[in-house]
XYZ file of N, CA and C in Angstrom:
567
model
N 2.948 32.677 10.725
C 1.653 32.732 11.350
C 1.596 31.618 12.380
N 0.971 31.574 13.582
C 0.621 30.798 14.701
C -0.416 30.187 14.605
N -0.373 28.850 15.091
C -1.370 28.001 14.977
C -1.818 27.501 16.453
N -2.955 27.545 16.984
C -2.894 27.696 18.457
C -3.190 25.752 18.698
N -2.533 25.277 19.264
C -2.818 24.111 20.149
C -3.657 24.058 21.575
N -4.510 22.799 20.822
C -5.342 22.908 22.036
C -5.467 21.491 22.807
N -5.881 21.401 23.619
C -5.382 19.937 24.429
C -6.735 20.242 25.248
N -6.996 18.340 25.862
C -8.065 18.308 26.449
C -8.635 19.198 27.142
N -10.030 19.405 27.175
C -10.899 20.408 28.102
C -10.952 21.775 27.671
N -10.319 21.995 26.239
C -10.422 22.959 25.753
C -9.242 24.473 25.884
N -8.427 24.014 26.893
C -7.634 25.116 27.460
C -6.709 25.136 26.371
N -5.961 25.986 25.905
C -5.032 26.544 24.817
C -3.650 26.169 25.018
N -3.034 25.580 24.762
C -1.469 24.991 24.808
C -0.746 26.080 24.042
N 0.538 26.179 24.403
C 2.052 27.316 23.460
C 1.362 26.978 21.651
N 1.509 27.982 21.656
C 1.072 28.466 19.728
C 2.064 27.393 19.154
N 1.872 26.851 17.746
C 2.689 26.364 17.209
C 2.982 26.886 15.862
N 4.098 27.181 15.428
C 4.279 28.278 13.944
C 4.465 27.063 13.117
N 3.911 27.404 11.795
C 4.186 26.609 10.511
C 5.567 26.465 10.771
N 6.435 26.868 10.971
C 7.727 26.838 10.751
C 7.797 25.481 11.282
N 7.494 25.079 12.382
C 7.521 23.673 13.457
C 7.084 22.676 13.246
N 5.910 22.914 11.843
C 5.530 21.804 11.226
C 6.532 20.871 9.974
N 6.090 20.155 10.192
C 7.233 19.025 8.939
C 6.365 19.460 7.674
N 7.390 19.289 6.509
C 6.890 19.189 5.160
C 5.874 18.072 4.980
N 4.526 18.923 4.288
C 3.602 18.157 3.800
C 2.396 18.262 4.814
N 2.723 18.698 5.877
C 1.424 18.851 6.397
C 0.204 19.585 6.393
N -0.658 18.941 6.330
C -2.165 19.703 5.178
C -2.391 20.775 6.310
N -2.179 22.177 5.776
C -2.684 23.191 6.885
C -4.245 23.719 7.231
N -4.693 23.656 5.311
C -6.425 23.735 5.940
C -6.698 23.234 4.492
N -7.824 22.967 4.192
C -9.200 22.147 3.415
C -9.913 22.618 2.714
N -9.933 23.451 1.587
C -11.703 24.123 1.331
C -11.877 23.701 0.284
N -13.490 23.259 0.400
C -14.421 22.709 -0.939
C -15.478 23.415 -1.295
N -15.427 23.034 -2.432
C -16.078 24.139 -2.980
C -17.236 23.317 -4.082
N -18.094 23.234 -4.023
C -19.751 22.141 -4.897
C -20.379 23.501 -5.556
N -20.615 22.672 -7.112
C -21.569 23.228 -7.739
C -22.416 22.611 -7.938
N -23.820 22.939 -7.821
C -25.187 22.259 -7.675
C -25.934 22.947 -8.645
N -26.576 22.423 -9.336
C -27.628 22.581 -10.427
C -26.386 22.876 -11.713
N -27.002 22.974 -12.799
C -26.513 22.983 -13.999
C -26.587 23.946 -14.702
N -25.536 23.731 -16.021
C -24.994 25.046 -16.811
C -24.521 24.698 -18.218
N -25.060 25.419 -19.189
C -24.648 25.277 -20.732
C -23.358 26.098 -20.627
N -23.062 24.867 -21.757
C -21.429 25.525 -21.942
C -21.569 25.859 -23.431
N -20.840 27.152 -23.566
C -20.434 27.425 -25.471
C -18.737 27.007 -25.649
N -18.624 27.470 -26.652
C -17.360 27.277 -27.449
C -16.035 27.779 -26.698
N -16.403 28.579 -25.301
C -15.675 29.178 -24.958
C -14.968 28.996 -23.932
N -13.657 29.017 -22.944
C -13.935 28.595 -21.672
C -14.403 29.565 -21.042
N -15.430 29.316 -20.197
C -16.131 29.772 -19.297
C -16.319 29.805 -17.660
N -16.276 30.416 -16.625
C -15.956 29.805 -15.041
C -17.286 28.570 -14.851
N -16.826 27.492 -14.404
C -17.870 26.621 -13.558
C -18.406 27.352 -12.141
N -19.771 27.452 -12.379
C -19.928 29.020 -11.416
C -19.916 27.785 -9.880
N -19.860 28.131 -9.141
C -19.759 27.128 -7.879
C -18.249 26.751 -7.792
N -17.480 26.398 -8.414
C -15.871 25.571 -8.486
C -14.894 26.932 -8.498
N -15.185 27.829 -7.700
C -14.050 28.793 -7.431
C -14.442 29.068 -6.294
N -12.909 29.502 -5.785
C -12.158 29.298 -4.347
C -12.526 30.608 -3.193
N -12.361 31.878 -4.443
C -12.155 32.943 -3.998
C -11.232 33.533 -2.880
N -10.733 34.336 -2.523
C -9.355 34.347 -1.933
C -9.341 33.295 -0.912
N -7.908 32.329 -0.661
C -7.655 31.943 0.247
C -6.482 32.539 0.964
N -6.923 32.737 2.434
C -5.015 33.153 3.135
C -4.736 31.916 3.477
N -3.104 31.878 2.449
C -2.164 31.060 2.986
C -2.060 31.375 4.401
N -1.825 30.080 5.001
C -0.914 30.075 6.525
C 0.828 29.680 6.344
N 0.839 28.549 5.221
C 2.706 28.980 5.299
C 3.221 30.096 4.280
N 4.249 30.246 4.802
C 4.837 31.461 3.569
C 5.198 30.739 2.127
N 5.707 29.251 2.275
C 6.258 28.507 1.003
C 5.283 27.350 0.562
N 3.941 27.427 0.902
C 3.019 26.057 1.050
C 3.080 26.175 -0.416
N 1.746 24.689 -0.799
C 1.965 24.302 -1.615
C -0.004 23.908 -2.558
N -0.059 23.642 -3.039
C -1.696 23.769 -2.854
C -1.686 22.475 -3.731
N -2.580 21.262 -3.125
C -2.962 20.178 -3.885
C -4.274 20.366 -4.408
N -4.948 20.510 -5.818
C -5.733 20.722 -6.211
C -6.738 19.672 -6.917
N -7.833 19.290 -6.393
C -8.821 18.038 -7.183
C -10.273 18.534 -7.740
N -10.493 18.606 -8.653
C -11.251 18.647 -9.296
C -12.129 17.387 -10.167
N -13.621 17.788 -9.443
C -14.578 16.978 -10.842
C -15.590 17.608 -11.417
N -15.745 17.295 -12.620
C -16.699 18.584 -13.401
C -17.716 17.053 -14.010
N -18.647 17.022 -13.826
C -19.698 16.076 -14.748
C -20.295 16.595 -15.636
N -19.858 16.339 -17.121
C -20.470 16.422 -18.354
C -21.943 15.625 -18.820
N -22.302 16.023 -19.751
C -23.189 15.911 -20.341
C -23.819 16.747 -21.682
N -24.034 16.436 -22.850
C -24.937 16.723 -24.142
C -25.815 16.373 -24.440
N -26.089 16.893 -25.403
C -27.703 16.867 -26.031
C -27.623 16.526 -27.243
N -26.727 16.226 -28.102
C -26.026 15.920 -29.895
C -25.518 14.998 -29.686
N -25.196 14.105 -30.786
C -24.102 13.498 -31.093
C -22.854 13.926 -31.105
N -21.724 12.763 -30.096
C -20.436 13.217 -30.638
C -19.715 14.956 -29.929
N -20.374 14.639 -28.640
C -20.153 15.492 -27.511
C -18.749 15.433 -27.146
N -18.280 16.714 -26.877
C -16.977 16.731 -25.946
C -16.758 17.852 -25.317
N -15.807 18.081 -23.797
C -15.983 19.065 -23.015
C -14.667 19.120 -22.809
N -14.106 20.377 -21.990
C -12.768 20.230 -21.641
C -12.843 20.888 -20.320
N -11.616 20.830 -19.650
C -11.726 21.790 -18.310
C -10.443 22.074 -18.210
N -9.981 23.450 -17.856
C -8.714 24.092 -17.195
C -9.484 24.530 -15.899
N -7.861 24.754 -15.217
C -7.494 25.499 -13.816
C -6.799 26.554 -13.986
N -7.649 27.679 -13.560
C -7.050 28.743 -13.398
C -6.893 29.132 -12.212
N -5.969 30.241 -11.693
C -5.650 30.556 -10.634
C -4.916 32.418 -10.837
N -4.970 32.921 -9.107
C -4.794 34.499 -9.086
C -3.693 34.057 -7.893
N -2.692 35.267 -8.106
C -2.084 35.058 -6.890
C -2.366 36.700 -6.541
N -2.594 36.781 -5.000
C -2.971 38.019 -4.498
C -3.999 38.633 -5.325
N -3.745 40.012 -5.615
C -4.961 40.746 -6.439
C -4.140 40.578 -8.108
N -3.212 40.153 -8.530
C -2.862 39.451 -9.827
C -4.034 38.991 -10.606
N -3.918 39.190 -11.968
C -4.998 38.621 -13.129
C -4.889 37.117 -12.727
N -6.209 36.540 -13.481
C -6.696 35.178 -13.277
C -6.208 34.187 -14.188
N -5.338 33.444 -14.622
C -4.254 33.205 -15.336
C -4.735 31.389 -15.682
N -3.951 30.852 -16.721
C -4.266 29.411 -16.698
C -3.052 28.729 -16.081
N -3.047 27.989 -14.640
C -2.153 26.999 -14.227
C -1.598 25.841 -14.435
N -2.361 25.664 -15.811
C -1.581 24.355 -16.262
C -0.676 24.329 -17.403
N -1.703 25.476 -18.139
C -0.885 25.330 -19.668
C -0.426 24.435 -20.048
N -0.758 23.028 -20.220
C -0.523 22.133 -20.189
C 0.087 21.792 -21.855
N 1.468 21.259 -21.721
C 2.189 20.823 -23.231
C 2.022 19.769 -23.482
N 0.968 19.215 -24.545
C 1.143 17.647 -24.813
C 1.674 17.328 -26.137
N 2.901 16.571 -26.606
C 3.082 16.055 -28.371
C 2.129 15.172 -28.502
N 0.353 14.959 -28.024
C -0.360 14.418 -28.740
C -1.185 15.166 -29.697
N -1.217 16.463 -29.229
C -2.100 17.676 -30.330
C -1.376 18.215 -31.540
N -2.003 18.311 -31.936
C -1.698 18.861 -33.636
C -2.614 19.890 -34.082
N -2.343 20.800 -35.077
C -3.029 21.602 -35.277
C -4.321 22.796 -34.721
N -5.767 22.470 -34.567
C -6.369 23.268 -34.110
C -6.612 22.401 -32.937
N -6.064 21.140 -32.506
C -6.551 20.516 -31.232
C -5.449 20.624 -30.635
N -5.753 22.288 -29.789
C -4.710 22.645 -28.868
C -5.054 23.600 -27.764
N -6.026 22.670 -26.761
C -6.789 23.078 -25.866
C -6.079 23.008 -24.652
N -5.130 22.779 -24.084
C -4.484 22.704 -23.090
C -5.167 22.424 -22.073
N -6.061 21.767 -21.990
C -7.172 21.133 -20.834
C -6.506 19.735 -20.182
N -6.725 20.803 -18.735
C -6.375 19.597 -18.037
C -7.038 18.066 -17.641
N -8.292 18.312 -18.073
C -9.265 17.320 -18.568
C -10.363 17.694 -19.680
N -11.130 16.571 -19.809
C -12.592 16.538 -20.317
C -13.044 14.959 -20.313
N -14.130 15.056 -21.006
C -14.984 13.784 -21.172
C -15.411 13.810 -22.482
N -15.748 13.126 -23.486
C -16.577 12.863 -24.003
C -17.857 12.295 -24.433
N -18.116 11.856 -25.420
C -19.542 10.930 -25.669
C -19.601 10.712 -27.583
N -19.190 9.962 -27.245
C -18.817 9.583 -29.518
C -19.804 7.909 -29.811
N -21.219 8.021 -29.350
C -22.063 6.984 -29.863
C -23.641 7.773 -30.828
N -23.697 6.808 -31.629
C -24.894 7.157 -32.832
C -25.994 7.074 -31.943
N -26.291 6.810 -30.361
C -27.414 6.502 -29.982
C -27.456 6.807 -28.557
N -28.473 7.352 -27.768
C -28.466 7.580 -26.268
C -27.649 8.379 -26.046
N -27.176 9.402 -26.951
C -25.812 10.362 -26.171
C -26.432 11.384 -24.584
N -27.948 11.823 -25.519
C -28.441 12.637 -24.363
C -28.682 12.024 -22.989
N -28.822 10.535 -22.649
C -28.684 9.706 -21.799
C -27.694 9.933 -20.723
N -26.343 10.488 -21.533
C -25.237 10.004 -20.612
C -24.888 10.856 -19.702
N -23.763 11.047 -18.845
C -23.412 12.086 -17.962
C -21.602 11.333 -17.485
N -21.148 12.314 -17.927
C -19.335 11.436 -18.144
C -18.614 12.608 -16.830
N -17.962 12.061 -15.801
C -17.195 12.936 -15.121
C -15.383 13.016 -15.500
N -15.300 14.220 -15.466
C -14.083 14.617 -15.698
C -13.162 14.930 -14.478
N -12.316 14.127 -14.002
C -11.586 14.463 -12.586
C -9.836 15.058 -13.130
N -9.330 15.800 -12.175
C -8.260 15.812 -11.922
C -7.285 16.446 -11.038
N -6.413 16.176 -10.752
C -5.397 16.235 -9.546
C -4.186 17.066 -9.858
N -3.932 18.239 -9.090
C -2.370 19.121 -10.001
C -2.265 19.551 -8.787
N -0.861 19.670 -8.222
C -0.055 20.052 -7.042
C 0.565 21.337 -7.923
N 0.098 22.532 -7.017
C 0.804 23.889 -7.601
C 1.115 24.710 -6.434
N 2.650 25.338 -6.656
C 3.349 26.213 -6.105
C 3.033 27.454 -6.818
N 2.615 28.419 -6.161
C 2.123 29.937 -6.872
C 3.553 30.182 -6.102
N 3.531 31.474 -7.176
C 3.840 33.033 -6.263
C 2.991 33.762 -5.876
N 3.225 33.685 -4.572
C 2.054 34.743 -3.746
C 2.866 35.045 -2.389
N 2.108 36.172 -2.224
C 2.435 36.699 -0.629
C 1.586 36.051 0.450
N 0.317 36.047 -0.027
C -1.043 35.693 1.287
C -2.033 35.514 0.660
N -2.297 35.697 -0.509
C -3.455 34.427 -1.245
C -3.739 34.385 -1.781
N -4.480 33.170 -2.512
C -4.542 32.573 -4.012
C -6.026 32.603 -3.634
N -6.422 32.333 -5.333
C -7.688 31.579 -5.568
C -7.670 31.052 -7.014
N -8.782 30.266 -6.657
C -8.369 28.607 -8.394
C -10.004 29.191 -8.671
N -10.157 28.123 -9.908
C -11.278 28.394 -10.619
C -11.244 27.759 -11.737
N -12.300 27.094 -11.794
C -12.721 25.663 -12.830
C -13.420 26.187 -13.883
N -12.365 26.424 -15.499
C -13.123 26.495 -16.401
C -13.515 25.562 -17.531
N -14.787 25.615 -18.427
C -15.079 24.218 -19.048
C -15.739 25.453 -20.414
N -15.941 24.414 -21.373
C -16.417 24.618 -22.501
C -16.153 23.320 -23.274
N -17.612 23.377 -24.258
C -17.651 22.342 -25.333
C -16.823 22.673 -26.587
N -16.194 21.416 -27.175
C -14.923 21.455 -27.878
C -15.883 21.193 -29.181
N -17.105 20.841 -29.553
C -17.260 20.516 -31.082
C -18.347 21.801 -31.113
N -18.085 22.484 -32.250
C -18.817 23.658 -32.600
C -20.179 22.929 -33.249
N -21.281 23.438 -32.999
C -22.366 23.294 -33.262
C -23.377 22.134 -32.185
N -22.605 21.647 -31.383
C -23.097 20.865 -30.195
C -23.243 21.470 -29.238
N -24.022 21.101 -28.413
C -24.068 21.512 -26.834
C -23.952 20.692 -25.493
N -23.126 21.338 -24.832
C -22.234 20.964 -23.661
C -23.076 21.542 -22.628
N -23.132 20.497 -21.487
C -24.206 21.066 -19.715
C -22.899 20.040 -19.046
N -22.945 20.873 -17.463
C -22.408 20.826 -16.838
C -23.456 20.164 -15.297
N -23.722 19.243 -14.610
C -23.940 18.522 -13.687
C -25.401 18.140 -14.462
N -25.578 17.714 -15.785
C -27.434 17.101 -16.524
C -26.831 16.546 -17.738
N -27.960 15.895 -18.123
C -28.029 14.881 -19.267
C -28.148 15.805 -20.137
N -28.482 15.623 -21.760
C -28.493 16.809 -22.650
C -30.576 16.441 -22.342
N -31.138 15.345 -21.780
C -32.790 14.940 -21.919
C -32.601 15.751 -20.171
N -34.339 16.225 -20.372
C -34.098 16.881 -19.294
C -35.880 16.506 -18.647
N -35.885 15.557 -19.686
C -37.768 14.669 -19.145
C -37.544 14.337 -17.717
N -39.223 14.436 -16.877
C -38.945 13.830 -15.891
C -39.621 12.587 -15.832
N -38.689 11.823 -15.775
C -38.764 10.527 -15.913
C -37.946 9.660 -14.796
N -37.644 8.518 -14.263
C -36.995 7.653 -13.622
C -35.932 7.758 -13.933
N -35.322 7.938 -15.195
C -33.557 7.477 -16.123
C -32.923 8.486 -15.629
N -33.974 9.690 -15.293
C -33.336 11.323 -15.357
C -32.907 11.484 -13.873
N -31.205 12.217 -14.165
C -30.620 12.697 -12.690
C -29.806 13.711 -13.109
N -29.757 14.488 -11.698
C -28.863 15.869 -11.780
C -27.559 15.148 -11.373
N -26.704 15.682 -11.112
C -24.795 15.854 -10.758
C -24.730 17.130 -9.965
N -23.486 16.733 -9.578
C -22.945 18.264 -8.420
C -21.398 17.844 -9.045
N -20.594 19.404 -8.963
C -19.091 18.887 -9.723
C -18.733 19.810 -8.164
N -17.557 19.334 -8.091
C -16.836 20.076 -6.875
C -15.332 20.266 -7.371
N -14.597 21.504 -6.476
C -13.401 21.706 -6.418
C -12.814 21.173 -4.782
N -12.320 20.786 -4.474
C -11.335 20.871 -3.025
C -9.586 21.220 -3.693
N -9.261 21.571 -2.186
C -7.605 22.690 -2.265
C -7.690 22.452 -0.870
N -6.158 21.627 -0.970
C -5.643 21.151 0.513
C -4.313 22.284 0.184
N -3.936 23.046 1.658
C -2.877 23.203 1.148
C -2.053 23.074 2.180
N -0.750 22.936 2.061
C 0.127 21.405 2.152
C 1.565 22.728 2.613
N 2.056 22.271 3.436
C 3.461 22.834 4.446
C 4.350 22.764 3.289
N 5.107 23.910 2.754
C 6.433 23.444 1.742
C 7.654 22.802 3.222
């Protein structure tokens, strides 16, 4: 694909093909904000706002740097959240990209989340609001385009998990909303 160069005054310079670019160079940018808030269950669920929806690649071998932040928050004691990345290549099912293997889990704590946050105090939990960030460089297979997608759910059964709010939802001075965002640079193989 051609990338058109442009030089002072606006006039159009010789096309330049990905091919001509050096490895690593960020070809385009998209972010993606979720604003207002969302209960999470037991399940993973999409962070509605934090998906991509198709992107066209511009190189044929690029590479996609992926950052994510999701801001937690409960309403119980002894709160916890998790988040995966999922991703589609072309019209392909929506799949988990990390699957992430850790020898720190054991038994039923085997969430493969590429993050979360918690909140493990006897007091003020509904107070808090914990952000969960993270960073994963992924090579799909694809022809011409991907899309990602931020899923979250609360990890202790019988608690409840919100996504950009406190679990207190008074209006008061203490009280604030969050916005969680996705960005996807993607990057010249």
């Amino acid at each position: 694909m051609a990338l058109t160069q442009v030089r002072a005054g606006g006039v159009a310079n010789d096309a330049v093909t990905t091919a001509k670019l050096p490895a690593g160079t960020i070809l385009q940018v998209k972010n993606f904000v979720k604003q207002g808030n969302q209960t999470l269950s037991t399940s993973y669920a999409a962070v509605t706002g934090c998906q991509s929806g198709d992107i066209t690649a511009i190189g044929s071998s690029s590479k996609f740097l992926i950052f994510g932040t999701v801001v937690f928050g409960g309403d119980d004691t002894d709160w916890s959240n998790a988040i995966k990345l999922y991703h589609r290549a072309d019209s392909g099912t929506l799949a988990d990209v990390t699957a992430i293997s850790s020898n720190h889990k054991s038994g039923s704590n085997d969430s493969n989340a590429i993050g979360g946050s918690m909140w493990d105090g006897s007091t003020y939990q509904q107070f808090v609001q914990a952000p969960a960030t993270f960073s994963f460089l992924h090579t799909p297979s694809y022809t011409s385009t991907v899309t990602y997608e931020i899923f979250a759910k609360q990890l202790r059964s019988g608690k409840t998990g919100y996504v950009n709010r406190m679990g207190i939802t008074a209006d008061a001075d203490y009280n604030f909303g969050s916005s969680s965002q996705l960005t996807i640079l993607e990057i010249a193989g």
